[in-house]
Protein backbone atom coordinates (compact mmCIF):
# COMPACT_ATOMS: atom_id res chain seq x y z
CA UNK A 1 0.00 0.00 0.00
CA UNK A 2 1.34 3.42 -0.84
CA UNK A 3 0.84 6.22 1.63
CA UNK A 4 -0.22 9.76 0.75
CA UNK A 5 0.80 11.46 4.00
CA UNK A 6 3.65 13.21 2.18
CA UNK A 7 1.32 14.52 -0.57
CA UNK A 8 -1.23 15.77 1.97
CA UNK A 9 1.40 17.67 3.97
CA UNK A 10 3.09 19.01 0.83
CA UNK A 11 -0.23 20.39 -0.39
CA UNK A 12 -0.88 22.07 2.96
CA UNK A 13 2.60 23.61 3.05
CA UNK A 14 2.08 25.16 -0.41
CA UNK A 15 -0.78 27.20 1.06
CA UNK A 16 1.28 28.62 3.95
CA UNK A 17 2.93 32.03 3.77
CA UNK A 18 6.50 32.75 4.90
CA UNK A 19 5.34 32.84 8.54
CA UNK A 20 3.77 29.36 8.23
CA UNK A 21 0.31 30.96 8.40
CA UNK A 22 -2.75 31.01 6.18
CA UNK A 23 -6.39 32.11 6.14
CA UNK A 24 -9.09 29.46 6.51
CA UNK A 25 -12.82 29.59 6.22
CA UNK A 26 -14.84 27.93 8.94
CA UNK A 27 -18.48 27.07 9.43
CA UNK A 28 -20.97 29.74 8.46
CA UNK A 29 -18.35 31.88 6.71
CA UNK A 30 -16.03 32.71 9.62
CA UNK A 31 -12.48 33.49 8.41
CA UNK A 32 -9.50 32.81 10.65
CA UNK A 33 -5.74 33.07 10.50
CA UNK A 34 -4.05 29.81 11.46
CA UNK A 35 -0.51 28.58 11.85
CA UNK A 36 1.01 25.23 10.95
CA UNK A 37 4.36 24.13 12.34
CA UNK A 38 6.23 20.89 11.82
CA UNK A 39 8.93 19.19 13.88
CA UNK A 40 12.06 17.73 12.31
CA UNK A 41 11.85 14.13 11.09
CA UNK A 42 12.82 11.15 13.19
CA UNK A 43 15.04 8.27 12.09
CA UNK A 44 13.47 4.93 11.30
CA UNK A 45 15.74 3.35 13.92
CA UNK A 46 14.19 5.56 16.61
CA UNK A 47 10.70 4.47 15.57
CA UNK A 48 11.80 0.84 15.67
CA UNK A 49 13.27 1.35 19.15
CA UNK A 50 9.95 2.87 20.33
CA UNK A 51 8.09 -0.12 18.91
CA UNK A 52 10.34 -2.63 20.66
CA UNK A 53 10.18 -0.74 23.98
CA UNK A 54 6.36 -0.75 23.88
CA UNK A 55 5.93 -4.16 22.23
CA UNK A 56 3.78 -2.72 19.45
CA UNK A 57 4.06 -2.33 15.71
CA UNK A 58 2.96 1.17 14.73
CA UNK A 59 0.89 1.46 11.53
CA UNK A 60 2.88 2.17 8.39
CA UNK A 61 1.03 5.38 7.51
CA UNK A 62 1.72 6.81 10.96
CA UNK A 63 5.40 5.82 10.73
CA UNK A 64 5.51 7.58 7.36
CA UNK A 65 4.36 10.75 9.12
CA UNK A 66 6.99 10.41 11.87
CA UNK A 67 9.80 10.04 9.34
CA UNK A 68 8.64 13.31 7.77
CA UNK A 69 7.83 15.16 11.01
CA UNK A 70 8.21 13.92 14.56
CA UNK A 71 5.16 15.93 15.63
CA UNK A 72 3.27 18.94 14.30
CA UNK A 73 0.73 21.66 15.08
CA UNK A 74 -1.88 22.02 12.35
CA UNK A 75 -4.46 24.83 12.14
CA UNK A 76 -3.50 26.52 15.38
CA UNK A 77 -5.54 29.74 15.57
CA UNK A 78 -3.82 33.13 15.65
CA UNK A 79 -5.54 35.99 17.47
CA UNK A 80 -5.59 39.64 16.34
CA UNK A 81 -2.38 40.34 18.30
CA UNK A 82 -0.57 37.55 16.44
CA UNK A 83 -0.52 35.17 19.42
CA UNK A 84 -1.07 31.44 18.94
CA UNK A 85 -4.07 30.14 20.85
CA UNK A 86 -2.94 26.53 21.33
CA UNK A 87 -5.89 24.92 19.57
CA UNK A 88 -6.00 22.94 16.35
CA UNK A 89 -4.42 19.52 15.98
CA UNK A 90 -1.27 18.76 17.97
CA UNK A 91 0.33 15.56 16.73
CA UNK A 92 2.71 14.30 19.41
CA UNK A 93 6.37 13.53 18.97
CA UNK A 94 7.51 10.09 20.13
CA UNK A 95 8.79 11.67 23.37
CA UNK A 96 5.40 13.31 23.95
CA UNK A 97 3.65 10.00 23.28
CA UNK A 98 5.73 8.45 26.07
CA UNK A 99 4.60 11.25 28.43
CA UNK A 100 0.92 10.85 27.51
CA UNK A 101 1.12 7.07 27.93
CA UNK A 102 1.78 7.73 31.60
CA UNK A 103 -1.78 9.11 31.88
CA UNK A 104 -3.71 5.97 32.75
CA UNK A 105 -7.14 6.94 31.42
CA UNK A 106 -5.53 7.50 27.99
CA UNK A 107 -3.08 4.61 27.83
CA UNK A 108 -5.65 2.03 28.94
CA UNK A 109 -7.35 2.60 25.57
CA UNK A 110 -4.24 2.43 23.39
CA UNK A 111 -1.51 4.81 22.30
CA UNK A 112 -2.39 8.53 22.44
CA UNK A 113 -0.87 10.24 19.39
CA UNK A 114 -2.56 13.64 19.20
CA UNK A 115 -4.61 16.25 21.02
CA UNK A 116 -7.29 18.38 19.41
CA UNK A 117 -10.18 20.64 20.34
CA UNK A 118 -10.93 20.73 24.05
CA UNK A 119 -9.99 17.51 25.83
CA UNK A 120 -10.04 15.30 22.73
CA UNK A 121 -7.34 12.78 21.93
CA UNK A 122 -6.60 10.57 18.95
CA UNK A 123 -5.70 7.09 20.13
CA UNK A 124 -4.24 4.15 18.23
CA UNK A 125 -6.32 1.10 19.19
CA UNK A 126 -3.64 -1.50 19.92
CA UNK A 127 -6.11 -4.40 19.78
CA UNK A 128 -7.22 -3.38 16.30
CA UNK A 129 -3.59 -2.93 15.23
CA UNK A 130 -2.64 -6.39 16.49
CA UNK A 131 -5.69 -7.85 14.71
CA UNK A 132 -4.83 -6.14 11.42
CA UNK A 133 -7.92 -3.90 11.41
CA UNK A 134 -7.14 -0.91 9.14
CA UNK A 135 -9.70 1.26 10.99
CA UNK A 136 -7.52 1.52 14.08
CA UNK A 137 -7.97 5.21 14.97
CA UNK A 138 -10.21 6.13 17.91
CA UNK A 139 -11.16 9.48 19.35
CA UNK A 140 -11.63 10.14 23.04
CA UNK A 141 -13.88 13.13 23.62
CA UNK A 142 -13.71 13.91 27.32
CA UNK A 143 -14.25 10.33 28.60
CA UNK A 144 -16.20 8.91 25.63
CA UNK A 145 -14.16 6.66 23.35
CA UNK A 146 -15.41 5.96 19.85
CA UNK A 147 -14.01 4.59 16.64
CA UNK A 148 -13.53 6.98 13.75
CA UNK A 149 -13.46 4.05 11.30
CA UNK A 150 -10.33 5.60 9.82
CA UNK A 151 -6.60 5.20 9.81
CA UNK A 152 -4.16 8.03 10.55
CA UNK A 153 -3.51 9.25 7.02
CA UNK A 154 -7.19 9.39 6.06
CA UNK A 155 -7.94 11.31 9.26
CA UNK A 156 -5.07 13.73 8.57
CA UNK A 157 -6.14 14.21 4.95
CA UNK A 158 -9.76 14.91 5.89
CA UNK A 159 -8.77 17.17 8.77
CA UNK A 160 -6.66 19.27 6.41
CA UNK A 161 -9.29 19.30 3.66
CA UNK A 162 -11.96 20.40 6.18
CA UNK A 163 -9.58 23.14 7.43
CA UNK A 164 -9.63 21.85 10.98
CA UNK A 165 -13.37 21.43 11.33
CA UNK A 166 -14.92 18.49 13.19
CA UNK A 167 -15.69 16.59 9.98
CA UNK A 168 -16.42 13.31 11.81
CA UNK A 169 -19.57 14.82 13.36
CA UNK A 170 -21.01 16.25 10.15
CA UNK A 171 -23.34 13.29 9.42
CA UNK A 172 -25.29 13.87 12.63
CA UNK A 173 -26.33 17.39 11.58
CA UNK A 174 -29.33 17.60 9.29
CA UNK A 175 -31.49 20.45 8.07
CA UNK A 176 -33.97 19.49 10.80
CA UNK A 177 -31.57 19.70 13.75
CA UNK A 178 -28.69 21.95 12.62
CA UNK A 179 -30.33 25.24 13.60
CA UNK A 180 -31.55 23.94 16.95
CA UNK A 181 -28.02 22.88 17.95
CA UNK A 182 -26.39 26.24 17.15
Coordinates of N, CA and C in Angstrom, one line a residue, residues 13-177:
X13 N 1.5 22.7 2.9 CA 2.6 23.6 3.1 C 2.6 24.6 1.9
X14 N 2.1 24.2 0.7 CA 2.1 25.2 -0.4 C 1.1 26.3 -0.1
X15 N 0.2 26.2 0.8 CA -0.8 27.2 1.1 C -0.3 28.2 2.1
X16 N 0.8 27.8 2.8 CA 1.3 28.6 3.9 C 2.1 29.8 3.4
X17 N 2.1 30.9 4.1 CA 2.9 32.0 3.8 C 4.3 31.8 4.4
X18 N 5.2 32.8 4.3 CA 6.5 32.8 4.9 C 6.5 32.6 6.4
X19 N 5.4 33.0 7.1 CA 5.3 32.8 8.5 C 4.6 31.5 9.0
X20 N 4.5 30.6 8.0 CA 3.8 29.4 8.2 C 2.3 29.6 8.7
X21 N 1.7 30.6 8.1 CA 0.3 31.0 8.4 C -0.5 31.0 7.1
X22 N -1.8 30.9 7.3 CA -2.7 31.0 6.2 C -4.1 31.4 6.7
X23 N -5.0 31.8 5.8 CA -6.4 32.1 6.1 C -7.2 30.8 5.9
X24 N -8.2 30.6 6.7 CA -9.1 29.5 6.5 C -10.5 30.0 6.7
X25 N -11.4 29.3 6.0 CA -12.8 29.6 6.2 C -13.4 28.5 7.0
X26 N -14.2 28.9 8.0 CA -14.8 27.9 8.9 C -16.3 27.9 8.7
X27 N -17.0 27.2 9.6 CA -18.5 27.1 9.4 C -19.1 28.4 9.4
X28 N -20.1 28.5 8.6 CA -21.0 29.7 8.5 C -20.2 31.0 8.1
X29 N -19.1 30.8 7.3 CA -18.3 31.9 6.7 C -17.3 32.6 7.6
X30 N -17.0 32.1 8.8 CA -16.0 32.7 9.6 C -14.6 32.5 9.0
X31 N -13.8 33.6 9.0 CA -12.5 33.5 8.4 C -11.5 33.7 9.6
X32 N -10.5 32.8 9.6 CA -9.5 32.8 10.6 C -8.1 32.8 10.0
X33 N -7.1 33.3 10.8 CA -5.7 33.1 10.5 C -5.2 31.9 11.4
X34 N -4.6 31.0 10.7 CA -4.0 29.8 11.5 C -2.6 29.6 11.1
X35 N -1.9 28.9 12.0 CA -0.5 28.6 11.8 C -0.3 27.1 11.8
X36 N 0.6 26.6 11.0 CA 1.0 25.2 11.0 C 2.5 25.1 11.2
X37 N 2.9 24.3 12.1 CA 4.4 24.1 12.3 C 4.7 22.6 12.4
X38 N 5.9 22.3 12.0 CA 6.2 20.9 11.8 C 7.6 20.6 12.5
X39 N 7.7 19.6 13.3 CA 8.9 19.2 13.9 C 9.8 18.5 12.8
X40 N 11.1 18.4 13.2 CA 12.1 17.7 12.3 C 11.7 16.2 12.2
X41 N 12.1 15.6 11.2 CA 11.8 14.1 11.1 C 12.6 13.3 12.1
X42 N 12.2 12.1 12.3 CA 12.8 11.1 13.2 C 13.4 10.0 12.4
X43 N 14.4 9.4 12.8 CA 15.0 8.3 12.1 C 14.2 7.0 12.3
X44 N 14.2 6.2 11.2 CA 13.5 4.9 11.3 C 13.9 4.1 12.5
X45 N 15.2 4.1 12.8 CA 15.7 3.3 13.9 C 15.1 3.8 15.2
X46 N 14.8 5.1 15.4 CA 14.2 5.6 16.6 C 12.7 5.1 16.7
X47 N 12.1 5.0 15.6 CA 10.7 4.5 15.6 C 10.7 3.0 15.9
X48 N 11.7 2.3 15.4 CA 11.8 0.8 15.7 C 12.1 0.6 17.1
X49 N 12.9 1.5 17.7 CA 13.3 1.3 19.1 C 12.0 1.6 20.0
X50 N 11.2 2.6 19.6 CA 10.0 2.9 20.3 C 9.0 1.6 20.3
X51 N 8.9 1.1 19.1 CA 8.1 -0.1 18.9 C 8.5 -1.3 19.8
X52 N 9.8 -1.5 19.8 CA 10.3 -2.6 20.7 C 10.2 -2.4 22.1
X53 N 10.4 -1.1 22.6 CA 10.2 -0.7 24.0 C 8.7 -0.9 24.4
X54 N 7.8 -0.7 23.5 CA 6.4 -0.7 23.9 C 5.7 -2.0 23.3
X55 N 6.4 -2.9 22.7 CA 5.9 -4.2 22.2 C 4.7 -4.0 21.3
X56 N 4.9 -3.0 20.4 CA 3.8 -2.7 19.4 C 4.4 -2.4 18.1
X57 N 3.7 -2.7 17.1 CA 4.1 -2.3 15.7 C 3.1 -1.2 15.3
X58 N 3.7 0.0 15.1 CA 3.0 1.2 14.7 C 2.5 1.0 13.3
X59 N 1.4 1.6 12.9 CA 0.9 1.5 11.5 C 1.8 2.2 10.6
X60 N 1.9 1.6 9.4 CA 2.9 2.2 8.4 C 2.6 3.6 8.0
X61 N 1.3 4.0 7.9 CA 1.0 5.4 7.5 C 1.4 6.4 8.6
X62 N 1.3 6.0 9.9 CA 1.7 6.8 11.0 C 3.2 6.9 11.0
X63 N 3.9 5.8 10.8 CA 5.4 5.8 10.7 C 5.9 6.7 9.6
X64 N 5.2 6.7 8.5 CA 5.5 7.6 7.4 C 5.5 9.0 7.8
X65 N 4.5 9.4 8.6 CA 4.4 10.8 9.1 C 5.6 11.1 10.0
X66 N 5.9 10.2 10.9 CA 7.0 10.4 11.9 C 8.3 10.6 11.2
X67 N 8.5 9.9 10.1 CA 9.8 10.0 9.3 C 9.8 11.3 8.5
X68 N 8.7 12.0 8.4 CA 8.6 13.3 7.8 C 8.7 14.4 8.8
X69 N 7.9 14.2 9.9 CA 7.8 15.2 11.0 C 7.5 14.4 12.3
X70 N 8.4 14.5 13.3 CA 8.2 13.9 14.6 C 7.4 14.8 15.4
X71 N 6.1 15.0 15.0 CA 5.2 15.9 15.6 C 4.9 17.1 14.8
X72 N 3.7 17.8 15.1 CA 3.3 18.9 14.3 C 2.1 19.6 15.0
X73 N 1.9 20.9 14.7 CA 0.7 21.7 15.1 C 0.1 22.1 13.8
X74 N -1.2 21.7 13.6 CA -1.9 22.0 12.4 C -3.2 22.8 12.7
X75 N -3.3 23.9 12.0 CA -4.5 24.8 12.1 C -4.6 25.4 13.6
X76 N -3.5 25.8 14.1 CA -3.5 26.5 15.4 C -3.9 28.0 15.1
X77 N -5.0 28.4 15.8 CA -5.5 29.7 15.6 C -4.6 30.8 16.0
X78 N -4.6 31.9 15.3 CA -3.8 33.1 15.6 C -4.8 34.2 16.0
X79 N -4.6 34.9 17.1 CA -5.5 36.0 17.5 C -5.1 37.3 16.8
X80 N -5.9 38.4 17.0 CA -5.6 39.6 16.3 C -4.2 40.2 16.7
X81 N -3.7 39.9 17.9 CA -2.4 40.3 18.3 C -1.2 39.5 17.8
X82 N -1.6 38.4 17.0 CA -0.6 37.6 16.4 C -0.1 36.4 17.4
X83 N -0.9 36.2 18.5 CA -0.5 35.2 19.4 C -1.2 33.9 19.0
X84 N -0.5 32.8 19.2 CA -1.1 31.4 18.9 C -1.9 31.0 20.1
X85 N -3.1 30.4 19.8 CA -4.1 30.1 20.9 C -4.0 28.7 21.4
X86 N -3.1 27.9 20.8 CA -2.9 26.5 21.3 C -4.0 25.5 21.0
X87 N -4.9 25.9 20.0 CA -5.9 24.9 19.6 C -5.4 24.2 18.3
X88 N -6.4 23.7 17.5 CA -6.0 22.9 16.4 C -5.6 21.5 16.7
X89 N -4.9 20.9 15.8 CA -4.4 19.5 16.0 C -2.9 19.5 16.4
X90 N -2.7 18.9 17.5 CA -1.3 18.8 18.0 C -0.9 17.3 17.9
X91 N -0.1 16.9 16.9 CA 0.3 15.6 16.7 C 1.6 15.4 17.6
X92 N 1.6 14.5 18.5 CA 2.7 14.3 19.4 C 4.0 13.8 18.8
X93 N 5.1 14.2 19.3 CA 6.4 13.5 19.0 C 6.4 12.2 19.7
X94 N 7.4 11.3 19.4 CA 7.5 10.1 20.1 C 7.8 10.3 21.6
X95 N 8.6 11.4 22.0 CA 8.8 11.7 23.4 C 7.5 12.1 24.1
X96 N 6.7 12.9 23.4 CA 5.4 13.3 24.0 C 4.4 12.1 24.1
X97 N 4.5 11.2 23.2 CA 3.6 10.0 23.3 C 4.0 9.3 24.6
X98 N 5.3 9.1 24.8 CA 5.7 8.5 26.1 C 5.2 9.2 27.3
X99 N 5.2 10.5 27.3 CA 4.6 11.2 28.4 C 3.1 11.0 28.6
X100 N 2.4 11.0 27.5 CA 0.9 10.8 27.5 C 0.5 9.4 27.8
X101 N 1.4 8.5 27.6 CA 1.1 7.1 27.9 C 1.2 6.9 29.4
X102 N 1.8 7.8 30.1 CA 1.8 7.7 31.6 C 0.4 8.2 32.2
X103 N -0.4 8.7 31.4 CA -1.8 9.1 31.9 C -2.7 7.9 31.7
X104 N -3.0 7.3 32.8 CA -3.7 6.0 32.8 C -5.0 6.0 32.0
X105 N -5.9 7.0 32.1 CA -7.1 6.9 31.4 C -7.0 7.1 29.9
X106 N -5.8 7.5 29.4 CA -5.5 7.5 28.0 C -4.9 6.2 27.6
X107 N -3.8 5.8 28.3 CA -3.1 4.6 27.8 C -3.9 3.3 28.0
X108 N -4.9 3.3 28.8 CA -5.7 2.0 28.9 C -6.5 1.8 27.7
X109 N -6.6 2.8 26.8 CA -7.4 2.6 25.6 C -6.5 2.4 24.3
X110 N -5.2 2.6 24.5 CA -4.2 2.4 23.4 C -3.1 3.4 23.5
X111 N -2.6 3.9 22.3 CA -1.5 4.8 22.3 C -2.0 6.2 21.9
X112 N -2.0 7.2 22.8 CA -2.4 8.5 22.4 C -1.4 9.2 21.5
X113 N -1.8 9.7 20.4 CA -0.9 10.2 19.4 C -1.1 11.7 19.1
X114 N -2.3 12.2 19.5 CA -2.6 13.6 19.2 C -3.6 14.2 20.1
X115 N -3.6 15.5 20.2 CA -4.6 16.2 21.0 C -5.3 17.2 20.1
X116 N -6.6 17.4 20.2 CA -7.3 18.4 19.4 C -8.5 18.9 20.2
X117 N -9.0 20.0 19.7 CA -10.2 20.6 20.3 C -10.0 20.8 21.8
X118 N -11.0 20.6 22.6 CA -10.9 20.7 24.1 C -11.1 19.3 24.6
X119 N -10.0 18.8 25.2 CA -10.0 17.5 25.8 C -10.3 16.4 24.9
X120 N -9.9 16.4 23.7 CA -10.0 15.3 22.7 C -8.7 14.7 22.4
X121 N -8.6 13.4 22.3 CA -7.3 12.8 21.9 C -7.6 11.8 20.8
X122 N -6.6 11.7 19.9 CA -6.6 10.6 18.9 C -5.8 9.4 19.6
X123 N -6.3 8.2 19.5 CA -5.7 7.1 20.1 C -5.6 5.9 19.2
X124 N -4.4 5.4 19.0 CA -4.2 4.1 18.2 C -4.8 3.0 19.0
X125 N -5.7 2.3 18.5 CA -6.3 1.1 19.2 C -5.4 -0.1 19.0
X126 N -4.7 -0.4 20.0 CA -3.6 -1.5 19.9 C -4.3 -2.9 19.6
X127 N -5.5 -3.1 20.1 CA -6.1 -4.4 19.8 C -6.4 -4.5 18.3
X128 N -6.9 -3.4 17.7 CA -7.2 -3.4 16.3 C -5.9 -3.5 15.5
X129 N -4.9 -2.8 15.9 CA -3.6 -2.9 15.2 C -3.1 -4.4 15.2
X130 N -3.1 -5.0 16.4 CA -2.6 -6.4 16.5 C -3.5 -7.3 15.6
X131 N -4.8 -7.0 15.5 CA -5.7 -7.8 14.7 C -5.7 -7.5 13.2
X132 N -4.9 -6.5 12.8 CA -4.8 -6.1 11.4 C -6.0 -5.3 10.9
X133 N -6.8 -4.7 11.8 CA -7.9 -3.9 11.4 C -7.4 -2.6 10.9
X134 N -7.7 -2.2 9.7 CA -7.1 -0.9 9.1 C -7.8 0.3 9.7
X135 N -9.0 0.1 10.4 CA -9.7 1.3 11.0 C -9.3 1.4 12.5
X136 N -8.1 1.6 12.7 CA -7.5 1.5 14.1 C -7.6 2.8 14.9
X137 N -8.0 3.9 14.3 CA -8.0 5.2 15.0 C -9.3 5.5 15.8
X138 N -9.1 5.8 17.0 CA -10.2 6.1 17.9 C -10.1 7.6 18.3
X139 N -11.2 8.1 18.8 CA -11.2 9.5 19.4 C -11.8 9.4 20.8
X140 N -11.1 10.0 21.7 CA -11.6 10.1 23.0 C -12.0 11.6 23.2
X141 N -13.4 11.8 23.4 CA -13.9 13.1 23.6 C -14.3 13.2 25.1
X142 N -13.6 13.9 25.9 CA -13.7 13.9 27.3 C -13.5 12.5 27.8
X143 N -14.5 11.7 28.2 CA -14.3 10.3 28.6 C -14.9 9.3 27.6
X144 N -15.5 9.8 26.6 CA -16.2 8.9 25.6 C -15.2 8.5 24.5
X145 N -15.0 7.2 24.4 CA -14.2 6.7 23.3 C -15.0 6.1 22.2
X146 N -14.7 6.5 21.0 CA -15.4 6.0 19.9 C -14.5 5.8 18.7
X147 N -14.8 4.9 17.8 CA -14.0 4.6 16.6 C -14.3 5.6 15.6
X148 N -13.3 6.1 14.9 CA -13.5 7.0 13.8 C -13.7 6.2 12.4
X149 N -13.5 4.9 12.5 CA -13.5 4.0 11.3 C -12.5 4.6 10.2
X150 N -11.4 5.0 10.7 CA -10.3 5.6 9.8 C -9.0 5.1 10.3
X151 N -8.0 5.3 9.4 CA -6.6 5.2 9.8 C -6.0 6.6 9.9
X152 N -4.8 6.7 10.3 CA -4.2 8.0 10.6 C -4.1 8.9 9.3
X153 N -3.7 8.4 8.2 CA -3.5 9.2 7.0 C -4.8 9.7 6.4
X154 N -5.9 8.9 6.5 CA -7.2 9.4 6.1 C -7.7 10.5 7.0
X155 N -7.5 10.3 8.3 CA -7.9 11.3 9.3 C -7.2 12.6 9.0
X156 N -5.9 12.5 8.8 CA -5.1 13.7 8.6 C -5.5 14.4 7.3
X157 N -5.7 13.7 6.2 CA -6.1 14.2 4.9 C -7.5 14.9 5.1
X158 N -8.4 14.3 5.7 CA -9.8 14.9 5.9 C -9.7 16.1 6.8
X159 N -8.9 16.0 7.9 CA -8.8 17.2 8.8 C -8.2 18.4 8.0
X160 N -7.3 18.2 7.2 CA -6.7 19.3 6.4 C -7.6 19.8 5.4
X161 N -8.3 18.9 4.7 CA -9.3 19.3 3.7 C -10.4 20.1 4.3
X162 N -10.9 19.7 5.5 CA -12.0 20.4 6.2 C -11.5 21.6 6.9
X163 N -10.2 22.0 6.8 CA -9.6 23.1 7.4 C -9.8 23.1 8.9
X164 N -9.6 22.0 9.5 CA -9.6 21.9 11.0 C -11.0 21.7 11.6
X165 N -12.0 21.6 10.8 CA -13.4 21.4 11.3 C -13.6 20.0 11.8
X166 N -14.6 19.8 12.6 CA -14.9 18.5 13.2 C -15.7 17.7 12.2
X167 N -15.0 17.3 11.1 CA -15.7 16.6 10.0 C -16.4 15.3 10.4
X168 N -15.9 14.6 11.4 CA -16.4 13.3 11.8 C -17.8 13.4 12.4
X169 N -18.2 14.6 12.8 CA -19.6 14.8 13.4 C -20.6 15.4 12.3
X170 N -20.1 15.7 11.1 CA -21.0 16.3 10.1 C -22.2 15.4 9.9
X171 N -22.1 14.1 9.8 CA -23.3 13.3 9.4 C -24.5 13.4 10.4
X172 N -24.2 13.8 11.7 CA -25.3 13.9 12.6 C -26.1 15.2 12.5
X173 N -25.6 16.1 11.8 CA -26.3 17.4 11.6 C -27.1 17.4 10.3
X174 N -28.4 17.6 10.4 CA -29.3 17.6 9.3 C -30.0 19.0 9.2
X175 N -30.8 19.2 8.2 CA -31.5 20.5 8.1 C -32.5 20.6 9.2
X176 N -33.0 19.4 9.7 CA -34.0 19.5 10.8 C -33.3 19.9 12.1
X177 N -32.1 19.4 12.4 CA -31.6 19.7 13.7 C -30.4 20.7 13.8

